[in-house]
Coordinates of C-alpha atoms and ligand atoms in Angstrom, one line a residue:
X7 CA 54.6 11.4 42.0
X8 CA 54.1 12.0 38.6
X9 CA 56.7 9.5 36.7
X10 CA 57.1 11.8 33.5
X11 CA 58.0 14.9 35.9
X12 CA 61.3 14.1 35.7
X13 CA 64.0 13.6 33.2
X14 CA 66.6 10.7 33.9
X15 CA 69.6 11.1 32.0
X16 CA 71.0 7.9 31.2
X17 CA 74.7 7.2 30.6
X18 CA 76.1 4.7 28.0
X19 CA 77.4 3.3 31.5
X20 CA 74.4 2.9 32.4
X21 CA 73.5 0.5 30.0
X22 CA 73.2 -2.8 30.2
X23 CA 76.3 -4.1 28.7
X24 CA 75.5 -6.2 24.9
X25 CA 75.7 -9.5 25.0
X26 CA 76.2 -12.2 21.9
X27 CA 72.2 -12.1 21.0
X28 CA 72.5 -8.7 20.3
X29 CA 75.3 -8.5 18.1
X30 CA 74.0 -11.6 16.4
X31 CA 70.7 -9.6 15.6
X32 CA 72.5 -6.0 14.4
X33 CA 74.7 -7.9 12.2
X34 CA 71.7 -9.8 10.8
X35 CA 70.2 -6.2 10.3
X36 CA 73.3 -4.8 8.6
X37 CA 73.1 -7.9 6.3
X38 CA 69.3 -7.1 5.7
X39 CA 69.9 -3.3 4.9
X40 CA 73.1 -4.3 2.7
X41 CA 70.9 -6.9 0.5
X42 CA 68.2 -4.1 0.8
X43 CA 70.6 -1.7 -1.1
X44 CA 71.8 -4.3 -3.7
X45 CA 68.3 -5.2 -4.8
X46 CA 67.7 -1.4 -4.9
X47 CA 70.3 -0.5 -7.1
X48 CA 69.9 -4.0 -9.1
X49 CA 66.7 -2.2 -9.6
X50 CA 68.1 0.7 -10.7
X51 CA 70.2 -0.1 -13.6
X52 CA 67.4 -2.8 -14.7
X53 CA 65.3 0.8 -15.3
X54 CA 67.8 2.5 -16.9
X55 CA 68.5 -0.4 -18.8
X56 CA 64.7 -0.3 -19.6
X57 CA 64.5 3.0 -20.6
X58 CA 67.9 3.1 -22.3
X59 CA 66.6 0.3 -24.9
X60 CA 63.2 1.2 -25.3
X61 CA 63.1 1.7 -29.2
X62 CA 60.0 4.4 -28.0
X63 CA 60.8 8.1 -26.7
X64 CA 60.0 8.1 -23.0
X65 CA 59.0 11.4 -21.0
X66 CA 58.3 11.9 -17.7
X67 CA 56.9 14.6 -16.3
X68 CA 55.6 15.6 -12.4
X69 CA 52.2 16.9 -11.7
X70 CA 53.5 20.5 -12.5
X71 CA 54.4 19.3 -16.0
X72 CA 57.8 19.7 -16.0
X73 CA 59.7 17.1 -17.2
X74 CA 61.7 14.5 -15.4
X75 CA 63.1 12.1 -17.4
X76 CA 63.7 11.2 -20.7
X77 CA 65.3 8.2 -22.4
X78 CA 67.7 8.1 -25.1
X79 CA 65.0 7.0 -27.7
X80 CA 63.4 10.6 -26.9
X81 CA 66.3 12.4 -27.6
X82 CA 67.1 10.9 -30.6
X83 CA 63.6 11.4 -32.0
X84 CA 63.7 15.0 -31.2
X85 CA 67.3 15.8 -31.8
X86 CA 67.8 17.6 -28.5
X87 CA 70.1 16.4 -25.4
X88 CA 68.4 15.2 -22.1
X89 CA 70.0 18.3 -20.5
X90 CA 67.8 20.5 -22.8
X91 CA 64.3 18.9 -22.1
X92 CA 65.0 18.2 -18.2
X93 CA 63.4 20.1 -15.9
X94 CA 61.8 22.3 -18.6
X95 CA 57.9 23.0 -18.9
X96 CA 57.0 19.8 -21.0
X97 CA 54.9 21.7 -23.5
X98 CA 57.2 24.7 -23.8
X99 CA 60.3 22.6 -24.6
X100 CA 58.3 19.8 -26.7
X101 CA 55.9 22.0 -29.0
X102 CA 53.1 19.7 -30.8
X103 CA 51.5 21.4 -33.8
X104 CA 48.7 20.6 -36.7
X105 CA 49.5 19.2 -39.8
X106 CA 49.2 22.5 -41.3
X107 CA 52.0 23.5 -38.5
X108 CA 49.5 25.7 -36.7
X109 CA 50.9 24.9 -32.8
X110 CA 48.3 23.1 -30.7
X111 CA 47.2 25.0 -27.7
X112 CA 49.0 23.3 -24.3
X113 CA 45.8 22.8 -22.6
X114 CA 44.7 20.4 -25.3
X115 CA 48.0 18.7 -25.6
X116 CA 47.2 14.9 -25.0
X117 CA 49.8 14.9 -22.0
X118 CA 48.0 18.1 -19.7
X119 CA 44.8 16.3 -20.9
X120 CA 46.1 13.2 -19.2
X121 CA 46.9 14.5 -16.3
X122 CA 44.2 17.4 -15.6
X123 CA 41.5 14.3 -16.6
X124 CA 43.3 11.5 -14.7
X125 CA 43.2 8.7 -17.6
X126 CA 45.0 6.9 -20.6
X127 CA 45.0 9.3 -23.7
X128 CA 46.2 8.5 -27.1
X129 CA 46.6 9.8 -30.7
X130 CA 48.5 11.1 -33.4
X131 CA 50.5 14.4 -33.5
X132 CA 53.6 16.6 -34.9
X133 CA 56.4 17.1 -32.7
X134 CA 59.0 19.9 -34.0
X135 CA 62.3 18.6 -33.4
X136 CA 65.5 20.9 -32.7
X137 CA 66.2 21.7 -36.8
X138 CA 62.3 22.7 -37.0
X139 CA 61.3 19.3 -38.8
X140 CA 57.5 18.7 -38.4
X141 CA 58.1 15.0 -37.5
X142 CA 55.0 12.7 -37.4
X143 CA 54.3 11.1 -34.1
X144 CA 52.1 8.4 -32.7
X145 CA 51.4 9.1 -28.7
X146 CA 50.4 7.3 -25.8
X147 CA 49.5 8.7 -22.5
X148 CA 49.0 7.6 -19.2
X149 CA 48.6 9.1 -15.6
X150 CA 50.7 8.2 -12.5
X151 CA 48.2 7.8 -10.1
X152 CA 49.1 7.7 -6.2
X153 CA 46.0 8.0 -3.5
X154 CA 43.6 8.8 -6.5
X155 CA 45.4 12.0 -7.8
X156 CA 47.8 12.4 -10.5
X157 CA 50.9 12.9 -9.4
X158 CA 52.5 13.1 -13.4
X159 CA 52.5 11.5 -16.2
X160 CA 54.3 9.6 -18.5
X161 CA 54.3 9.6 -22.6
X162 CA 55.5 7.2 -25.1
X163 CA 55.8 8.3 -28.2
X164 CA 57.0 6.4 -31.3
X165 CA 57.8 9.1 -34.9
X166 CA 55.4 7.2 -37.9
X167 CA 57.1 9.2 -40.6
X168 CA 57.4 5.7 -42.1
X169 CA 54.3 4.4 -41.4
X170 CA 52.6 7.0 -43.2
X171 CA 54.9 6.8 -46.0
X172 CA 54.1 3.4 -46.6
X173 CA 50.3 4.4 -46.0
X174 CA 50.6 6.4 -48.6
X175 CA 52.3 4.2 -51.1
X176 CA 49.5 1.5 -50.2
X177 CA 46.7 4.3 -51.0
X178 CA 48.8 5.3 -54.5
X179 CA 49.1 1.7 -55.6
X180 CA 45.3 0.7 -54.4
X181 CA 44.5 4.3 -56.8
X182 CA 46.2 3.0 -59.6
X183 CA 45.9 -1.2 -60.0
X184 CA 41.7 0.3 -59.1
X185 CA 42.0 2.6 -62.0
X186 CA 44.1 0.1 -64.6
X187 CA 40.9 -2.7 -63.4
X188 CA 38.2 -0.5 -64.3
X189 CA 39.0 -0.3 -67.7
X190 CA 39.0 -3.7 -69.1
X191 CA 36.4 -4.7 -66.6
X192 CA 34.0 -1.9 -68.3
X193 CA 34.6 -2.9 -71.5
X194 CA 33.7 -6.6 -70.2
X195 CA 30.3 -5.2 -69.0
X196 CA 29.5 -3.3 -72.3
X197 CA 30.6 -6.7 -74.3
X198 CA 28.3 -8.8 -71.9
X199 CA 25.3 -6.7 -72.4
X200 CA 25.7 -6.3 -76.2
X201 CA 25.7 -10.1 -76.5
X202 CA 22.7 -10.5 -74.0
X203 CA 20.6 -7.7 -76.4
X204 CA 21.3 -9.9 -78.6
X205 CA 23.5 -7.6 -81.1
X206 CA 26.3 -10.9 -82.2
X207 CA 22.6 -12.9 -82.4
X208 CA 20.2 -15.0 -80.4
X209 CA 21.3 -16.9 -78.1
X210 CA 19.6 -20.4 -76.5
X211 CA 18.6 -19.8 -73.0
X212 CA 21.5 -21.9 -71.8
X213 CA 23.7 -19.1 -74.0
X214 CA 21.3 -16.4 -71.9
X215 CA 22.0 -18.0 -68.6
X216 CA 25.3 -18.2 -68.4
X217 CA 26.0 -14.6 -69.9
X218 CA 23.5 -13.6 -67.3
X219 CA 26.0 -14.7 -64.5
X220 CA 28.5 -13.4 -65.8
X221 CA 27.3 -10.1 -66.2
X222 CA 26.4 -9.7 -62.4
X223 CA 29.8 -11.6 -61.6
X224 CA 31.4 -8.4 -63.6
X225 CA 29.2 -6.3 -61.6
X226 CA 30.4 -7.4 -58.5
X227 CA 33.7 -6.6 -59.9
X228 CA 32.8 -3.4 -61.3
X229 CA 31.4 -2.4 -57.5
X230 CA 34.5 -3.8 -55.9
X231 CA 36.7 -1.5 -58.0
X232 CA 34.6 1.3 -57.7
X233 CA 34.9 0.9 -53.9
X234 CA 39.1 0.6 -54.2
X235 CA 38.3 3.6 -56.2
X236 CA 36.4 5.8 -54.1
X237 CA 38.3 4.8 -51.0
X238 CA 41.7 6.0 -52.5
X239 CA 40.2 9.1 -53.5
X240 CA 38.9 10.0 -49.7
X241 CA 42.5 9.2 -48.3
X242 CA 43.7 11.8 -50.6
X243 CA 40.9 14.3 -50.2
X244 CA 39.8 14.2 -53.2
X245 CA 36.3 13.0 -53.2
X246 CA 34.2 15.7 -54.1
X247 CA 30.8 16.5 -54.0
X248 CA 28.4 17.5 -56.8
X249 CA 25.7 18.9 -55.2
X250 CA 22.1 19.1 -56.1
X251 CA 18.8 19.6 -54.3
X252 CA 17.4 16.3 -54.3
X253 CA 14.4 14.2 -51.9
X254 CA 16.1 11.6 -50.3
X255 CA 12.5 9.8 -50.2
X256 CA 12.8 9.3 -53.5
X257 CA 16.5 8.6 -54.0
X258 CA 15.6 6.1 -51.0
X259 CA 12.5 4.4 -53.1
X260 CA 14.4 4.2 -56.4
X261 CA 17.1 2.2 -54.1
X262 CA 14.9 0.0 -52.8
X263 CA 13.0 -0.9 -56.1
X264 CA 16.4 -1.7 -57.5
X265 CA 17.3 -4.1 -54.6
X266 CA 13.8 -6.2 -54.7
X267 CA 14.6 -8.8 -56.5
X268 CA 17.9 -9.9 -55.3
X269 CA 15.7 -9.5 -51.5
X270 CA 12.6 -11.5 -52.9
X271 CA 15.0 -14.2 -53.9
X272 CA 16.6 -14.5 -50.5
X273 CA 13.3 -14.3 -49.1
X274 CA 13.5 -11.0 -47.1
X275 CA 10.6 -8.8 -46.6
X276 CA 11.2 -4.8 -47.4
X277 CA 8.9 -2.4 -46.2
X278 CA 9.6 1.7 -47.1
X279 CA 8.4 4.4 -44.9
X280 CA 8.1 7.8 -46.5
X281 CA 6.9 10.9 -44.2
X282 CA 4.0 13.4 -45.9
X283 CA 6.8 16.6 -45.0
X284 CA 9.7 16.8 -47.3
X285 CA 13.1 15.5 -46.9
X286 CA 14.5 17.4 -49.6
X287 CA 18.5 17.4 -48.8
X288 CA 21.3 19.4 -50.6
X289 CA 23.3 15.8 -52.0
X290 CA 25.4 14.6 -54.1
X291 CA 23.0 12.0 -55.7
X292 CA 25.2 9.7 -57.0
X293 CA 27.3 9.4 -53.7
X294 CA 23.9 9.4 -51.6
X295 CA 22.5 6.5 -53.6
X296 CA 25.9 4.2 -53.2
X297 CA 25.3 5.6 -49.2
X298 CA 21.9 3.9 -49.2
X299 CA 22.8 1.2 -51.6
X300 CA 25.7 -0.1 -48.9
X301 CA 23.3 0.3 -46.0
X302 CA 20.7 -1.6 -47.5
X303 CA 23.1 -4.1 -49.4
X304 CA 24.8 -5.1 -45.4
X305 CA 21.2 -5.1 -44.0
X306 CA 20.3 -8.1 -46.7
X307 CA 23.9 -9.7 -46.6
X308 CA 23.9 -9.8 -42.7
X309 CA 20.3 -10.9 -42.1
X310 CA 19.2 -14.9 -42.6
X311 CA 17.0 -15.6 -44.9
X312 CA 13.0 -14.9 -44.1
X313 CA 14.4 -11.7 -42.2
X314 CA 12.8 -8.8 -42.6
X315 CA 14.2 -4.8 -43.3
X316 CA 12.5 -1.8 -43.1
X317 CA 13.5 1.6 -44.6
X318 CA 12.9 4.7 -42.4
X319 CA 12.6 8.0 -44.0
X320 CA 11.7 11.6 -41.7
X321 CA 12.8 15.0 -41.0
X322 CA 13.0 16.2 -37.4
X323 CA 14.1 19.8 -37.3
X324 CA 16.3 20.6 -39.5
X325 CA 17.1 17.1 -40.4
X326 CA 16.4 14.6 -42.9
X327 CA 16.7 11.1 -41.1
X328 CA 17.1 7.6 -43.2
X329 CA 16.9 4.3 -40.8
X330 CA 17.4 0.9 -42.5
X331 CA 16.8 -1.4 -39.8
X332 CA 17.2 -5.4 -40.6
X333 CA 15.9 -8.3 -38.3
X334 CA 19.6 -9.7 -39.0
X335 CA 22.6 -11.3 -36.7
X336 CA 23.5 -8.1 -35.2
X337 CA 26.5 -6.3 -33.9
X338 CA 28.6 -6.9 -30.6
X339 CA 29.2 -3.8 -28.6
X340 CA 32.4 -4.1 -28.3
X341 CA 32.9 -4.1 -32.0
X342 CA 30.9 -1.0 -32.8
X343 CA 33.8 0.8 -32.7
X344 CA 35.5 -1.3 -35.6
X345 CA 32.2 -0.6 -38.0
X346 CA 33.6 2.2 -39.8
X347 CA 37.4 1.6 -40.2
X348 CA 39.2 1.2 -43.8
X349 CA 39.1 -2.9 -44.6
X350 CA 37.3 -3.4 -41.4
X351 CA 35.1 -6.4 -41.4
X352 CA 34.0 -8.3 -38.0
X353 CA 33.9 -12.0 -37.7
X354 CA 30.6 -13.1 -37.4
X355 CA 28.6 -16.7 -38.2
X356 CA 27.6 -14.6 -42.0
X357 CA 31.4 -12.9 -42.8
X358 CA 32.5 -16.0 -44.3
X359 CA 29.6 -16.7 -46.6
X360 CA 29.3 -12.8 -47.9
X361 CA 31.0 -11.2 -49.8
X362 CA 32.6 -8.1 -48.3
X363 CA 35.7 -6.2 -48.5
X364 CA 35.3 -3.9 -45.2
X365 CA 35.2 -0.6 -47.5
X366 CA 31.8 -0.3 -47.4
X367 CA 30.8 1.4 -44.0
X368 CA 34.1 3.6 -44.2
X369 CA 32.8 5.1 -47.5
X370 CA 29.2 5.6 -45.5
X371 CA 31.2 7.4 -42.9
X372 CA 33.2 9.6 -45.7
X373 CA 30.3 10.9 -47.6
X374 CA 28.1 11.0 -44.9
X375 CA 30.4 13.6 -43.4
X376 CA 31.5 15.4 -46.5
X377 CA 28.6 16.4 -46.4
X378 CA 28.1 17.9 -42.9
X379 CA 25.6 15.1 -41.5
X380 CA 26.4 12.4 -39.1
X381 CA 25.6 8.5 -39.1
X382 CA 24.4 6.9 -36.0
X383 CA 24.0 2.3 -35.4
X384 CA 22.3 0.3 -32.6
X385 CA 22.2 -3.0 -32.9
X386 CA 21.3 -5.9 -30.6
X387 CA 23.4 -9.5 -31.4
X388 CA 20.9 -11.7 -32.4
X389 CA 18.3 -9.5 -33.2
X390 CA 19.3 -7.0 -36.0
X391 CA 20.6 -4.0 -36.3
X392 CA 19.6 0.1 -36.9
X393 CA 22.0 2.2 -39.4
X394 CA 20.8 5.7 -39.6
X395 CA 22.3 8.9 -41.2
X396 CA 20.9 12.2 -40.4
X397 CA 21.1 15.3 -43.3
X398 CA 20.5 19.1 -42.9
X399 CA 17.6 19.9 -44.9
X400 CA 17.6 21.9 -47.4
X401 CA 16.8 25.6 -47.0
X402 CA 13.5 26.6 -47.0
X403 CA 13.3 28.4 -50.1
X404 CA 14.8 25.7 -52.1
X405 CA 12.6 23.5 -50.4
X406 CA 9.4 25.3 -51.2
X407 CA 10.3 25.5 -54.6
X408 CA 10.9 22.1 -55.6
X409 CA 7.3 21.4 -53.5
X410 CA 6.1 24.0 -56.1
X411 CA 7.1 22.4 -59.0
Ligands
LIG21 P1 31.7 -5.5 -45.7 O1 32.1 -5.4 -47.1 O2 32.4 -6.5 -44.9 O3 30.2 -5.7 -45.6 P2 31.3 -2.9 -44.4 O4 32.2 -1.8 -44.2 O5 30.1 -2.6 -45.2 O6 32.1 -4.1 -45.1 O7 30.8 -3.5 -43.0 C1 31.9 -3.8 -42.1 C2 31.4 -4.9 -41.1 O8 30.3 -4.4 -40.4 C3 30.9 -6.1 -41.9 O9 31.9 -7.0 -42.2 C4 29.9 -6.7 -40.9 O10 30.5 -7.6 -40.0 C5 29.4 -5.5 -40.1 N1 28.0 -5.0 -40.5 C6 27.8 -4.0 -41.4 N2 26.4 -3.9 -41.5 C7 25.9 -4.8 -40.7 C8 24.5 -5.2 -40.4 N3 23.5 -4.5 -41.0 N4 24.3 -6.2 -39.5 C9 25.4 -6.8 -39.0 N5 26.7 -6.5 -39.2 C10 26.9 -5.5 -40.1

């Protein structure tokens, strides 16, 4: 006979009655469950405390993108209660925009990027709190991921109004000490080079020497300034461009020839490679020569002495590309990413001895950019490094008639 054919009902009389073991182990259960709960809610309230204090604005959201929770910190920042951004679309009821105001499209906002892609995001935004204030914010994103999906996300966000502000008193007062320097240091320079001509009359070769030094000591100045300079006028926009049709082989040669003693003195061998094709670019020639000056001045500061740099001019396509490759200490990979940041400089065995004030790269990157080319670096620790920008040639008929000429 089949046992499962049929049903036996069983009555509670039926059981076997409980003895002591068993109400020793459901009252060992019941204490189990009880702590269970405590730790829970112990839990609970140590998360809420979390969130509460977090000087940050918190948001969560589910994989739909509505949000879940908020924390006080949020609500301040945006002026709105937690009943207002609850269970609302996250980018309807939060709207991000440009700094000229225009709204960002919610597919590119950092937090659907987060979750559609699945990893960390970060940047910098405007968030338009409840009395329509742009407010500058910084923003950090990460996934929730459960079983390899995103199942929603969550955003810190911190408002930088003040950050900025004091950014932008830094940049004012670097603009303005870097103006009030260049002055007397320029008159320096012309006094220096009157006395070395000999104009207040001759001097011993002691007399010569020491003038000599100082002179290049105020042209280290004069560069340093000019740097502090340039650099304040990028952060405000205001570098401009004058430009001109010029060939950067040429603007490239004059660099080098300038540069050849200072490298014959340190020992370091400079070769120059021009192509037989044009590279004539539309530059600003001033602001490509300090470019090139920069490039070649880190190649000689960050290679030993003996090393050797070579200077890389060609066009491909429509480009005009300009390697300066050095047989120097090299860069780490993972400080590439620090190369071209304001007052960046990396710590290497040569940082120390050089002089350096981490503007220089960051200036590279501005002009290069302004205008419309790109600047590209490999580099090997140990074995030297490759800094190339790359142009848009000028057009054709400008081209031909400087060729002409
Ligand atoms: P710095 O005034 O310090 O030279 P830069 O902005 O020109 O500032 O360069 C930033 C940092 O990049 C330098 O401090 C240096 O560590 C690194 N760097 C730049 N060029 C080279 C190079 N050719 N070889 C190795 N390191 C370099």
């Amino acid at each position: 006979m089949d046992p499962f054919s049929k049903t036996t009902e069983l009555k509670s009389s039926d059981q076997p009655p409980l003895d002591a073991s068993d109400n020793r182990g459901i009252t060992e259960l019941q204490r189990k469950s009880e702590l269970l709960q405590k730790i829970i809610k112990q839990e609970r309230v140590l998360h809420q405390a979390l969130l509460d204090s977090l000087g940050e604005g918190l948001i969560v959201i589910d994989r739909d993108g509505i949000i879940t929770t908020v924390n006080p910190s949020c609500c301040a920042i945006l002026g709105y209660d937690s009943e207002e951004l609850i269970g609302r679309w996250f980018t309807k009821a939060i709207k991000s925009v440009t700094p000229a105001g225009v709204p960002i499209d919610p597919l590119q906002r950092m937090v659907i990027q987060a979750l559609s892609l699945g990893k960390a995001i970060s940047g910098n935004s405007f968030y338009i709190r409840s009395d329509g204030d742009m407010i500058p914010v910084s923003i950090n994103v990460a996934p929730v991921i459960i079983n390899d999906k995103p199942v929603g996300a969550i955003e810190i966000f911190r408002d930088i109004t003040q950050e900025l502000a004091l950014d932008k008193a830094k940049d004012e007062f670097v603009s303005l000490t870097s103006h009030q320097l260049r002055t007397p240091a320029t008159a320096v320079k012309a006094i220096l080079s009157m006395m070395l001509g000999g104009d207040f009359g001759d001097l011993n070769d002691r007399q010569q020497h020491y003038l000599q030094k100082a002179l290049e000591t105020n042209d280290r100045q004069l560069h340093i300034i000019e740097d502090l300079l340039n650099t304040a006028r990028v952060d405000a926009g205001q570098l401009s461009l004058s430009i001109e049709s010029l060939d950067l082989a040429t603007l490239a040669h004059d660099a080098v020839q300038e540069h050849l003693a200072s490298l014959r003195e340190r020992n370091l061998n400079i070769t120059l490679e021009k192509p037989v094709e044009s590279t004539v670019v539309k530059a600003d020639p001033e602001k490509l020569r300090m470019v090139i000056d920069n490039l070649l001045s880190n190649a000689s500061k960050y290679t030993p002495d003996g090393g050797r740099i070579s200077v890389h001019i060609s066009s491909k396509h429509a480009d005009a590309v300009l390697s300066i490759r050095d047989t120097g200490i090299g860069i780490a990979q993972e400080d590439m990413d620090k190369l071209f940041r304001k007052f960046s400089r990396i710590d290497n065995e040569l940082s120390g001895k050089v002089d350096g004030n981490g503007l220089g790269l960051y200036l590279v990157k501005h002009i290069i950019d302004l205008h419309e080319g790109s600047v590209e670096v490999s580099s090997r620790p140990g074995y030297g490094s490759t800094f190339t920008f790359i142009l848009p040639l000028a057009d054709d008929t400008i081209r031909q008639r400087l060729l002409d000429r």
